[in-house]
PDB file of C-alpha atoms and ligand atoms in Angstrom:
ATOM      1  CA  UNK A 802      17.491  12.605  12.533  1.00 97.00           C
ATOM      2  CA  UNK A 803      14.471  11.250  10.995  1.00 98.00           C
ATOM      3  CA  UNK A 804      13.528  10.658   7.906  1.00 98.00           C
ATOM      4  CA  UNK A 805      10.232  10.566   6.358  1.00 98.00           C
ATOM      5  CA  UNK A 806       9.538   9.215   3.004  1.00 98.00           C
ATOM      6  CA  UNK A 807       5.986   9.415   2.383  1.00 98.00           C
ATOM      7  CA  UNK A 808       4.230  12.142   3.546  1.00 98.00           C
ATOM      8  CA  UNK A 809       0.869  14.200   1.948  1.00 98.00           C
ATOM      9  CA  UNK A 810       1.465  17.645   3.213  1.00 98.00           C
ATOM     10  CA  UNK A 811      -0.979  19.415   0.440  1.00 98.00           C
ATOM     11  CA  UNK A 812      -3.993  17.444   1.802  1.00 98.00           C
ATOM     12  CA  UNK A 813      -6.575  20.104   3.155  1.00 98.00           C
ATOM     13  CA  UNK A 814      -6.509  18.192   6.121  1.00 98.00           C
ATOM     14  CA  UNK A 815      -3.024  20.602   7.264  1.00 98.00           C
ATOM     15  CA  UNK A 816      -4.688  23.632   5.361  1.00 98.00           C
ATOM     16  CA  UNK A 817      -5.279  25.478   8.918  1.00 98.00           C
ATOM     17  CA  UNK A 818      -1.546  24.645  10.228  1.00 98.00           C
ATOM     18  CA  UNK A 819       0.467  23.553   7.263  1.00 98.00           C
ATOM     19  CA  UNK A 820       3.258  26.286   7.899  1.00 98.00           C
ATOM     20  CA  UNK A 821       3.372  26.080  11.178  1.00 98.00           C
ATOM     21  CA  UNK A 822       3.369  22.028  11.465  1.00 98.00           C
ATOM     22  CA  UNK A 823       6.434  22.522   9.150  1.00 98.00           C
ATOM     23  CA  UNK A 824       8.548  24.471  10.344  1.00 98.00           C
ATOM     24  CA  UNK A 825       8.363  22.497  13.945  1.00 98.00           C
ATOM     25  CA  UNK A 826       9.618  19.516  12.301  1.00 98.00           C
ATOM     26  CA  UNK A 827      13.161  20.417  12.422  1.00 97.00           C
ATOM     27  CA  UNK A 828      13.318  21.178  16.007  1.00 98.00           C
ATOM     28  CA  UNK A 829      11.390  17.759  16.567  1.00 98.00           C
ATOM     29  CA  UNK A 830      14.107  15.507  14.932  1.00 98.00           C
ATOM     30  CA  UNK A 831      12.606  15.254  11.760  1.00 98.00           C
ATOM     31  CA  UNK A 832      15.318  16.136   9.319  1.00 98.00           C
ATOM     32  CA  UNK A 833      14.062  15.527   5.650  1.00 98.00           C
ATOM     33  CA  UNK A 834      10.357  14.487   3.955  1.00 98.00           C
ATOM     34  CA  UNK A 835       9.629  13.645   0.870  1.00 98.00           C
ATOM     35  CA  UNK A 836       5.872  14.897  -0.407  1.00 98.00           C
ATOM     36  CA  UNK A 837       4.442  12.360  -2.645  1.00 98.00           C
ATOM     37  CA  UNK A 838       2.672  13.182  -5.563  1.00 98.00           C
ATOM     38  CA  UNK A 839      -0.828  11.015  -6.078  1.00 97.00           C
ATOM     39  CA  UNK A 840      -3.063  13.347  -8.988  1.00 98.00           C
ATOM     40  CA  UNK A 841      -1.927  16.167 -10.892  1.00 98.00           C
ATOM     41  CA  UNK A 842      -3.710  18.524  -8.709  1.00 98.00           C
ATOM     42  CA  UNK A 843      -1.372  16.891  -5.207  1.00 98.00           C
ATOM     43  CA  UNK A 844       1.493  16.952  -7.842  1.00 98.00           C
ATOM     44  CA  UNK A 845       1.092  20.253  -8.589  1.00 98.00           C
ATOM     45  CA  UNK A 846       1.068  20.962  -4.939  1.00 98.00           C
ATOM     46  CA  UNK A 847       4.129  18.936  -4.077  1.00 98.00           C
ATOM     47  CA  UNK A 848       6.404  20.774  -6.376  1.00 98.00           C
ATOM     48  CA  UNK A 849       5.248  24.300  -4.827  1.00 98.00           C
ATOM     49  CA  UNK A 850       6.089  22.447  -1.767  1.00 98.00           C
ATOM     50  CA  UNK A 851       9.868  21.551  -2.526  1.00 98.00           C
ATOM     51  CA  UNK A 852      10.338  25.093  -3.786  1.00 98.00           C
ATOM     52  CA  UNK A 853       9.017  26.657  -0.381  1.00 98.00           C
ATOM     53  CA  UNK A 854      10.881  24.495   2.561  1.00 98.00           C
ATOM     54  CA  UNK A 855      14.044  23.107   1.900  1.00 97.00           C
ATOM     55  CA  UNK A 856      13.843  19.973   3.889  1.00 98.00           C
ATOM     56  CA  UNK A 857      10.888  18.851   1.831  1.00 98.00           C
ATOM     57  CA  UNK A 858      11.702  16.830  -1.451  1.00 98.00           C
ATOM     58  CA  UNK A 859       8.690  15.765  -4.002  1.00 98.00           C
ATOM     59  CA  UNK A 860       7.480  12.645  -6.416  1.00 98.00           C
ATOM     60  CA  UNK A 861       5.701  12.775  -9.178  1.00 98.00           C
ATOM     61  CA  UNK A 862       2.967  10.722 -10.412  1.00 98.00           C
ATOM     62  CA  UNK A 863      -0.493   9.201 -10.515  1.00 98.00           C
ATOM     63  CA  UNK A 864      -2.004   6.913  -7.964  1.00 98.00           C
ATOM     64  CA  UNK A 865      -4.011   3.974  -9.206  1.00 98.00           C
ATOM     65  CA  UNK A 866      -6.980   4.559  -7.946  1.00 97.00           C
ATOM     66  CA  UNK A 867      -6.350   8.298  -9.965  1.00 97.00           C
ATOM     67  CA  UNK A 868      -5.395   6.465 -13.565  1.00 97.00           C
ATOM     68  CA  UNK A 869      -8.813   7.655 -14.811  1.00 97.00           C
ATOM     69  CA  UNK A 870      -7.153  11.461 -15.055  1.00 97.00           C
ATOM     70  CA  UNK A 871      -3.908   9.816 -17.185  1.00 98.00           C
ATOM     71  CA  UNK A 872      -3.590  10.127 -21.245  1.00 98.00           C
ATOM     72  CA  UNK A 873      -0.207  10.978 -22.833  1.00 98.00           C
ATOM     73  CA  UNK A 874      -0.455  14.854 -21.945  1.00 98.00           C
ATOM     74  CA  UNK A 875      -0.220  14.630 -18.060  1.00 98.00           C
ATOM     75  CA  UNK A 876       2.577  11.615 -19.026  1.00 98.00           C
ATOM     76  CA  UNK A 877       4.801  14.192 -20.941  1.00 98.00           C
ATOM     77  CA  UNK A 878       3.836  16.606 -17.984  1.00 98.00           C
ATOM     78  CA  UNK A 879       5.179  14.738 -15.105  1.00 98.00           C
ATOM     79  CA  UNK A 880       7.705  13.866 -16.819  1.00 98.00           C
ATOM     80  CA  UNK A 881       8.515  17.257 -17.579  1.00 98.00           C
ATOM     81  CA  UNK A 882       8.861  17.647 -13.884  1.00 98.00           C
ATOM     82  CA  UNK A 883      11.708  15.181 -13.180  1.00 97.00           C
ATOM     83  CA  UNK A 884      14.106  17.464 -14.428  1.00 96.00           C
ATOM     84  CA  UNK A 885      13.363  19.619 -11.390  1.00 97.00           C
ATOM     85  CA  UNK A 886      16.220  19.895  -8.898  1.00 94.00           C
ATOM     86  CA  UNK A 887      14.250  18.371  -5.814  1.00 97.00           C
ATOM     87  CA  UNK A 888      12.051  15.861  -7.400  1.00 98.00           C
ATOM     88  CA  UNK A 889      13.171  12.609  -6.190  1.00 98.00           C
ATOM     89  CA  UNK A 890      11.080   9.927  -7.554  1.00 98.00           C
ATOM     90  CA  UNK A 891       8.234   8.907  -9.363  1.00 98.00           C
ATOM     91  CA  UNK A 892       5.145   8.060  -7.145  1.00 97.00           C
ATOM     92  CA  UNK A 893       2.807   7.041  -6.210  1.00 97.00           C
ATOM     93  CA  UNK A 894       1.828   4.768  -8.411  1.00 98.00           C
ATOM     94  CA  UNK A 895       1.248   1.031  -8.694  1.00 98.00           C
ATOM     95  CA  UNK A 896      -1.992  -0.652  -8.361  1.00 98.00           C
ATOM     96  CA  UNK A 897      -5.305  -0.722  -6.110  1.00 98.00           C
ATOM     97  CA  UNK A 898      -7.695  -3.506  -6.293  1.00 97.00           C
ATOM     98  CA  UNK A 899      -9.429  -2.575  -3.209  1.00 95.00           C
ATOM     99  CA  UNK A 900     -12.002   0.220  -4.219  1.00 91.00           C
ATOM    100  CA  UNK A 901     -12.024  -0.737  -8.253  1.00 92.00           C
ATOM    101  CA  UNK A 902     -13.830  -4.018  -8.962  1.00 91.00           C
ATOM    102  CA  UNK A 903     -14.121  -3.601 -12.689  1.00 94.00           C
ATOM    103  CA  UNK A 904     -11.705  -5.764 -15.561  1.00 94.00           C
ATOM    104  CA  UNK A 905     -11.363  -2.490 -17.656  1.00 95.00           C
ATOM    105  CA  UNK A 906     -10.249  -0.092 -14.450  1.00 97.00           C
ATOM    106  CA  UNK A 907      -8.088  -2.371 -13.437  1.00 97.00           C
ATOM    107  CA  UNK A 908      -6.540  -2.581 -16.656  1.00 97.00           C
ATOM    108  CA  UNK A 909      -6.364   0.801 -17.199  1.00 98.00           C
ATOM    109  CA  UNK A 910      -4.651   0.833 -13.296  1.00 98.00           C
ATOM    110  CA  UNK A 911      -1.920  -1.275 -15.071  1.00 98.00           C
ATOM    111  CA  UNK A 912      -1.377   0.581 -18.531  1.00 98.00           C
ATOM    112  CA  UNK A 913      -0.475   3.507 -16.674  1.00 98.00           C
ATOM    113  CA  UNK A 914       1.359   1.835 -13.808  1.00 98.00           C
ATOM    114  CA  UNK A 915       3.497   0.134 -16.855  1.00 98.00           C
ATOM    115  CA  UNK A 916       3.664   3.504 -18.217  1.00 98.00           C
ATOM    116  CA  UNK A 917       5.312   5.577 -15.540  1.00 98.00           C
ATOM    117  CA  UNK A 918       7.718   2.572 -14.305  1.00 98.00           C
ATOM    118  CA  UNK A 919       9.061   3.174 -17.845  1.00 98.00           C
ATOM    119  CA  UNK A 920       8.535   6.915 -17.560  1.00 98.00           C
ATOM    120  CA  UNK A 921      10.807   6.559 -14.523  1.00 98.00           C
ATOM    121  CA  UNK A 922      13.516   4.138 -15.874  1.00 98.00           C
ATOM    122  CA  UNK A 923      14.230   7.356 -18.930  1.00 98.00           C
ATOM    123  CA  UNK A 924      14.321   9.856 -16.468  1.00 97.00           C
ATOM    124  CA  UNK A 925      16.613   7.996 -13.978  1.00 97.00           C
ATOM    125  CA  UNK A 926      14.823   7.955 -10.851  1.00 98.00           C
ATOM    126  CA  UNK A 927      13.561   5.789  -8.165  1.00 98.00           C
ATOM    127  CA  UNK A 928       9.791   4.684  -7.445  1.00 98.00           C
ATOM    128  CA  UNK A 929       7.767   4.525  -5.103  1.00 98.00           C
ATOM    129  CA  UNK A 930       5.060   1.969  -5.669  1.00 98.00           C
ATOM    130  CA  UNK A 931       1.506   1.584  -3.813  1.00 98.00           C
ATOM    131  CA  UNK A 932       0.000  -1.990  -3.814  1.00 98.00           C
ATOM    132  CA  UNK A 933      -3.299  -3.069  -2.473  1.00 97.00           C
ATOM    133  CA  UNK A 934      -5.029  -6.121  -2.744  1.00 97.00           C
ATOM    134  CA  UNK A 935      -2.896  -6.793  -5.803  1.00 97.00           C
ATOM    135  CA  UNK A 936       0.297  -8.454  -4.891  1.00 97.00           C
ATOM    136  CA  UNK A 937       0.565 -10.618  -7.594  1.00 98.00           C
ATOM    137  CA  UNK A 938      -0.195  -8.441 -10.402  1.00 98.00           C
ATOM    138  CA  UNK A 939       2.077  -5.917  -9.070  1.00 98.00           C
ATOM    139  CA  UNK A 940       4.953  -8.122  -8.377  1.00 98.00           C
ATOM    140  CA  UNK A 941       4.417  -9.544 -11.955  1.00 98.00           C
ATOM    141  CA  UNK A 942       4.490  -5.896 -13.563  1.00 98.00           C
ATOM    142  CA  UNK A 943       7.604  -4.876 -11.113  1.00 98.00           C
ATOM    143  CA  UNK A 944       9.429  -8.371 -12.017  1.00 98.00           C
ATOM    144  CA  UNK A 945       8.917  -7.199 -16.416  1.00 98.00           C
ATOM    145  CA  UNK A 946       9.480  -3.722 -16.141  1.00 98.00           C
ATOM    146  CA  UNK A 947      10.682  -2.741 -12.628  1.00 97.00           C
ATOM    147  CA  UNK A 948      13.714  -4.462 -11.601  1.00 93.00           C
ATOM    148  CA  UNK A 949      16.897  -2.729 -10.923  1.00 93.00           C
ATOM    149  CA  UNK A 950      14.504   0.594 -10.749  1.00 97.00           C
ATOM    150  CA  UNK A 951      14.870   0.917  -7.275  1.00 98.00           C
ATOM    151  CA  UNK A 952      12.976   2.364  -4.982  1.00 98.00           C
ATOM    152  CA  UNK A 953      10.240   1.721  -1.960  1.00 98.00           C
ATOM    153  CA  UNK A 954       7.387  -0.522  -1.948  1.00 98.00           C
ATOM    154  CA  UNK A 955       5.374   2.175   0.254  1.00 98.00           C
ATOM    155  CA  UNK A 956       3.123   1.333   3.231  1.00 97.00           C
ATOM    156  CA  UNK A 957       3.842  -2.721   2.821  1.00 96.00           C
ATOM    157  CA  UNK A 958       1.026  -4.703   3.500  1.00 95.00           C
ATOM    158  CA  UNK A 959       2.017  -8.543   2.187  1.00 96.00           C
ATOM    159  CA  UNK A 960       3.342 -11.307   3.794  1.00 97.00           C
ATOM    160  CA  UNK A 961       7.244 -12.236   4.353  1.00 98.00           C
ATOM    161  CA  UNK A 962       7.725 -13.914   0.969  1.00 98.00           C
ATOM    162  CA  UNK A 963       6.238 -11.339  -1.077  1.00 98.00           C
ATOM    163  CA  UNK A 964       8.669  -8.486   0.608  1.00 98.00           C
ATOM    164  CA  UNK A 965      11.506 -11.233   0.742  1.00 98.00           C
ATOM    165  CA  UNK A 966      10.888 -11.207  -3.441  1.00 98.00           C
ATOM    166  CA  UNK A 967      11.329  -6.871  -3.694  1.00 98.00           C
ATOM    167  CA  UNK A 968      14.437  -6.948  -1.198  1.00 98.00           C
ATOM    168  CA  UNK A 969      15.775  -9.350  -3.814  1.00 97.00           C
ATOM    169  CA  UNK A 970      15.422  -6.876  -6.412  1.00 97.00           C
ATOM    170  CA  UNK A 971      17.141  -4.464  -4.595  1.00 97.00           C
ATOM    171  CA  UNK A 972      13.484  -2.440  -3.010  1.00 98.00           C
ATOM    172  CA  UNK A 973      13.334  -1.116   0.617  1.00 98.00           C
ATOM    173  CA  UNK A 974      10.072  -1.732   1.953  1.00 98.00           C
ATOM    174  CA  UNK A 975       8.634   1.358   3.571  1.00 98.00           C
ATOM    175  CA  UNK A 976       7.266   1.190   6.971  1.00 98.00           C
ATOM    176  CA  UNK A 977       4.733   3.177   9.002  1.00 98.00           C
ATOM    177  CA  UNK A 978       1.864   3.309  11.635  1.00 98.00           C
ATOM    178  CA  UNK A 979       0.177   0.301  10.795  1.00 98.00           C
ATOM    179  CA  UNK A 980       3.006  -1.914  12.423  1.00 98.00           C
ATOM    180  CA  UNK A 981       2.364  -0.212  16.340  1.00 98.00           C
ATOM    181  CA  UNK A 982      -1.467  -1.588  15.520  1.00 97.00           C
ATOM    182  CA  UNK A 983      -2.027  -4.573  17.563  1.00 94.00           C
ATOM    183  CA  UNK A 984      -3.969  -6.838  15.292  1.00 94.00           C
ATOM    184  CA  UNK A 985      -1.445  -6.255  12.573  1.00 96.00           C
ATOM    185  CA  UNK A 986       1.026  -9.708  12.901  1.00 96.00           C
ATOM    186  CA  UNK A 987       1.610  -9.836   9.288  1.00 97.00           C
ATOM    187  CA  UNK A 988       3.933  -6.017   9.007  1.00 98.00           C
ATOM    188  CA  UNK A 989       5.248  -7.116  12.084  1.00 98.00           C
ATOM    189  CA  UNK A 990       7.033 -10.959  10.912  1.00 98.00           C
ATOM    190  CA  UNK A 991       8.318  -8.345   8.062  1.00 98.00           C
ATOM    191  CA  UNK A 992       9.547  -6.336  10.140  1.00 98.00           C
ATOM    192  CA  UNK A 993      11.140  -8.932  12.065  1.00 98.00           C
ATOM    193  CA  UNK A 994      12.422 -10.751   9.024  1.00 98.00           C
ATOM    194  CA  UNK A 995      13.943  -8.478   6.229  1.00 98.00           C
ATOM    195  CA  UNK A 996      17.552  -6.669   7.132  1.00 98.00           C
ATOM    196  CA  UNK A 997      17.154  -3.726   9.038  1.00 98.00           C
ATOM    197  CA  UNK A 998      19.699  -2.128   5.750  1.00 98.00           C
ATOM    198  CA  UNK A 999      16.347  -2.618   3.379  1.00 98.00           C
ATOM    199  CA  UNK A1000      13.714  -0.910   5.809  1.00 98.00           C
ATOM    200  CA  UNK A1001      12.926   2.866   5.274  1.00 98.00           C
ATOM    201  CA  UNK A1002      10.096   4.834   8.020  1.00 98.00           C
ATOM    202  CA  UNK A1003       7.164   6.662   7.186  1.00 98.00           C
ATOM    203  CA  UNK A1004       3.864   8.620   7.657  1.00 98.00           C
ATOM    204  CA  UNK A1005       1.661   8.130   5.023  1.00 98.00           C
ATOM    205  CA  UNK A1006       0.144  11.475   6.409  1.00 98.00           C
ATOM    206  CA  UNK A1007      -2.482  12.637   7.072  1.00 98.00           C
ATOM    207  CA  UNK A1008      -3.273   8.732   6.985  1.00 97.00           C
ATOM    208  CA  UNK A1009      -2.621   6.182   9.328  1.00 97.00           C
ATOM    209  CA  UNK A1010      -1.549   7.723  12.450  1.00 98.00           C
ATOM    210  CA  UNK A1011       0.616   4.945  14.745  1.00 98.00           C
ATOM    211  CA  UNK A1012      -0.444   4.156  18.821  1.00 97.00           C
ATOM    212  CA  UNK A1013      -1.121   5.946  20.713  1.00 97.00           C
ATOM    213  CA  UNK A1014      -2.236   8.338  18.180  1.00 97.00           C
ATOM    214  CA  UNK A1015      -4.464   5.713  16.310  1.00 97.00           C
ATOM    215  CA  UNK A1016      -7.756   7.562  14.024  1.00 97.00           C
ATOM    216  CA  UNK A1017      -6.102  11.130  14.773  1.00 98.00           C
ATOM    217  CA  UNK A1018      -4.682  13.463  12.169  1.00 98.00           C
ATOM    218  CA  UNK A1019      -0.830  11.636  11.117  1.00 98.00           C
ATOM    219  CA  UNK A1020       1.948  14.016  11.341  1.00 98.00           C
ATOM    220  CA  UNK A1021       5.773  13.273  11.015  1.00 98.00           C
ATOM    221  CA  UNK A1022       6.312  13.931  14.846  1.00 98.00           C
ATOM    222  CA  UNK A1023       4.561  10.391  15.248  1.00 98.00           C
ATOM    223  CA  UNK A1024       7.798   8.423  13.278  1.00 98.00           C
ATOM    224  CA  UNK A1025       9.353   8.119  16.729  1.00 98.00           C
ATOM    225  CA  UNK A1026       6.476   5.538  17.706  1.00 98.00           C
ATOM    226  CA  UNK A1027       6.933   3.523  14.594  1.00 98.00           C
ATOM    227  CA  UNK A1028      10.908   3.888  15.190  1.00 98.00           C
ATOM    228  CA  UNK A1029      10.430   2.154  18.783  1.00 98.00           C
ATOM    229  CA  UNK A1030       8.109  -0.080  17.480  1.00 98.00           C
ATOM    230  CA  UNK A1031      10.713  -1.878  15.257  1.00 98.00           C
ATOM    231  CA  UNK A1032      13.426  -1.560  17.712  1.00 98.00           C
ATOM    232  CA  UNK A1033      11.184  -3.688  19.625  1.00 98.00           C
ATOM    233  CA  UNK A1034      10.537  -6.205  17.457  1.00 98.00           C
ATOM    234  CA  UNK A1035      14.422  -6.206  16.160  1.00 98.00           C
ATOM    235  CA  UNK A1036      15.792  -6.265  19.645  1.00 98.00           C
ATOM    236  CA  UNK A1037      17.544  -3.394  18.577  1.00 98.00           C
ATOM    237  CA  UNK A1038      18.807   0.323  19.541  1.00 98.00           C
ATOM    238  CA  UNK A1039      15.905   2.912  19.030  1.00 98.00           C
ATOM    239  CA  UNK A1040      18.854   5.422  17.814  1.00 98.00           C
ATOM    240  CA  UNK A1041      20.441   2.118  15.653  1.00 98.00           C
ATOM    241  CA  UNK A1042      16.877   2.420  13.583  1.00 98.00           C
ATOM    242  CA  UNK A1043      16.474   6.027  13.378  1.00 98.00           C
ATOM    243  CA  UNK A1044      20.478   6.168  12.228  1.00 98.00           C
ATOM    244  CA  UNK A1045      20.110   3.262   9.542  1.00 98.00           C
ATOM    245  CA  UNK A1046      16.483   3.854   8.394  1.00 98.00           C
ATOM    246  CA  UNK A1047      17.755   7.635   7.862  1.00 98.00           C
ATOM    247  CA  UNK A1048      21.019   6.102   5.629  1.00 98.00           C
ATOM    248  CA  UNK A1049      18.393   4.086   3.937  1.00 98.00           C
ATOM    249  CA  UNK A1050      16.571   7.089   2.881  1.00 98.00           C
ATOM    250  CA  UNK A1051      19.084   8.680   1.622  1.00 98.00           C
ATOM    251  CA  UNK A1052      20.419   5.661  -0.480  1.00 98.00           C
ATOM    252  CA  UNK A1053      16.752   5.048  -1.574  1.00 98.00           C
ATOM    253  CA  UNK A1054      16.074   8.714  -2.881  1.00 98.00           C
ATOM    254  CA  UNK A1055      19.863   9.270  -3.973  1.00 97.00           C
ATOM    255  CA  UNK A1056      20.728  11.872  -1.894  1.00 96.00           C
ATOM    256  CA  UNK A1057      24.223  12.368  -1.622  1.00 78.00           C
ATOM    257  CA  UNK A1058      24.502  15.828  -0.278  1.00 70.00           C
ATOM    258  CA  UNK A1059      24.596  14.550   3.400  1.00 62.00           C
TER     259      UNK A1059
HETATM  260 NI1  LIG B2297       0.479   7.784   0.111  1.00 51.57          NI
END
């Protein structure tokens, strides 16, 4: 079975087909998702999520390019939220350089990125941390308050050093479509690179749909075309990755009920 550990199932973009989309997935290999949380409106929406299917899983937290909508209320809230059985992580959160240009946003990006890695650490759980067009700022802020979290460095998109420095401290880096797009050599010398034990698959939906599907709507029934894609560049079983990245999951989000 598949696992996928980043998926946006509240975005309108499944509001014609949501149920319907969902309740394939089982049938279609895909075992387990976990619905990450990005605002308090998509965190909202994840919870009611893990209390409808029970194959879907949530985290909760605020994206970066979302830290505008944090103060200490919506901290104690999502923290609040941890306690609830099916919430497996805190995320996304991290930081974004790409759309906010600005000294103070970006500071405010990392104040509340600071915040919920220590929000996280009290409550126990795992992150799962979205970086882009920050890698040293985030891998400074993960190396002070981050290590031994664990967790997934979500939809990696740094070179072989930078992921060789979060395997160290014990992260899985979390792979999707981008590494079936041709152009994209960097994902794929991680790929080849980092132990098969520390890689975990995912969608990203409704983002960042893999070949042949490229620019279409992502769904989870796409993993098997990121799945082949790193048997091929591990020289490597197809059923060896879906079998270890699906371990992997489990060990990332700290489910031991399977
Ligand atoms: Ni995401």
């Amino acid at each position: 079975m598949i696992f996928d550990t980043h998926a946006h199932y509240d975005d309108e973009q499944f509001d014609e087909d949501r149920e319907k989309l969902l309740l394939s997935l089982k049938e279609n290999n895909i075992g387990r998702v976990v619905n990450i949380g990005a605002n308090i409106q998509s965190t909202k929406s994840t919870v009611a999520l893990t209390k409808k299917y029970p194959f879907i899983y949530g985290a909760v937290g605020v994206h970066p390019s979302d830290a505008g909508e944090m103060n200490e209320e919506v901290l104690a809230w999502l923290k609040s939220l941890t306690d609830l059985d099916k919430i497996a992580a805190v995320g996304e959160i991290g930081l974004d350089y790409y759309w906010d240009k600005e000294e103070d946003v970006r500071e405010n990006q990392k104040r509340w990125f600071i915040r919920q890695l220590q929000m996280a650490r009290e409550c126990g759980l795992p992150v799962s941390i979205h970086s882009r067009d920050a890698a040293k700022d985030t891998l400074d802020i993960m190396k002070e308050y981050g290590k031994d979290l664990g967790g997934v460095i979500h939809c990696f998109s740094y070179s072989v050093e930078m992921a060789r420095e979060y395997v160290k401290m014990g992260y899985y880096i979390g792979i999707g479509g981008v590494v079936t797009f041709k152009n994209a050599k960097a994902i794929k010398e991680v790929v080849a690179d980092i132990p098969l034990e520390r890689i975990v698959v995912e969608t990203d939906c409704p983002y960042l749909a893999p070949v042949p599907n490229r620019g279409k709507r992502n769904s989870s029934l796409n993993l098997p075309w990121v799945i082949r894609a790193i048997s091929e560049i591990k020289g490597i079983p197809e059923e060896t990755v879906e079998a270890v990245t699906w371990e992997n999951a489990i060990a990332l989000y700290r489910m031991n009920d399977v």
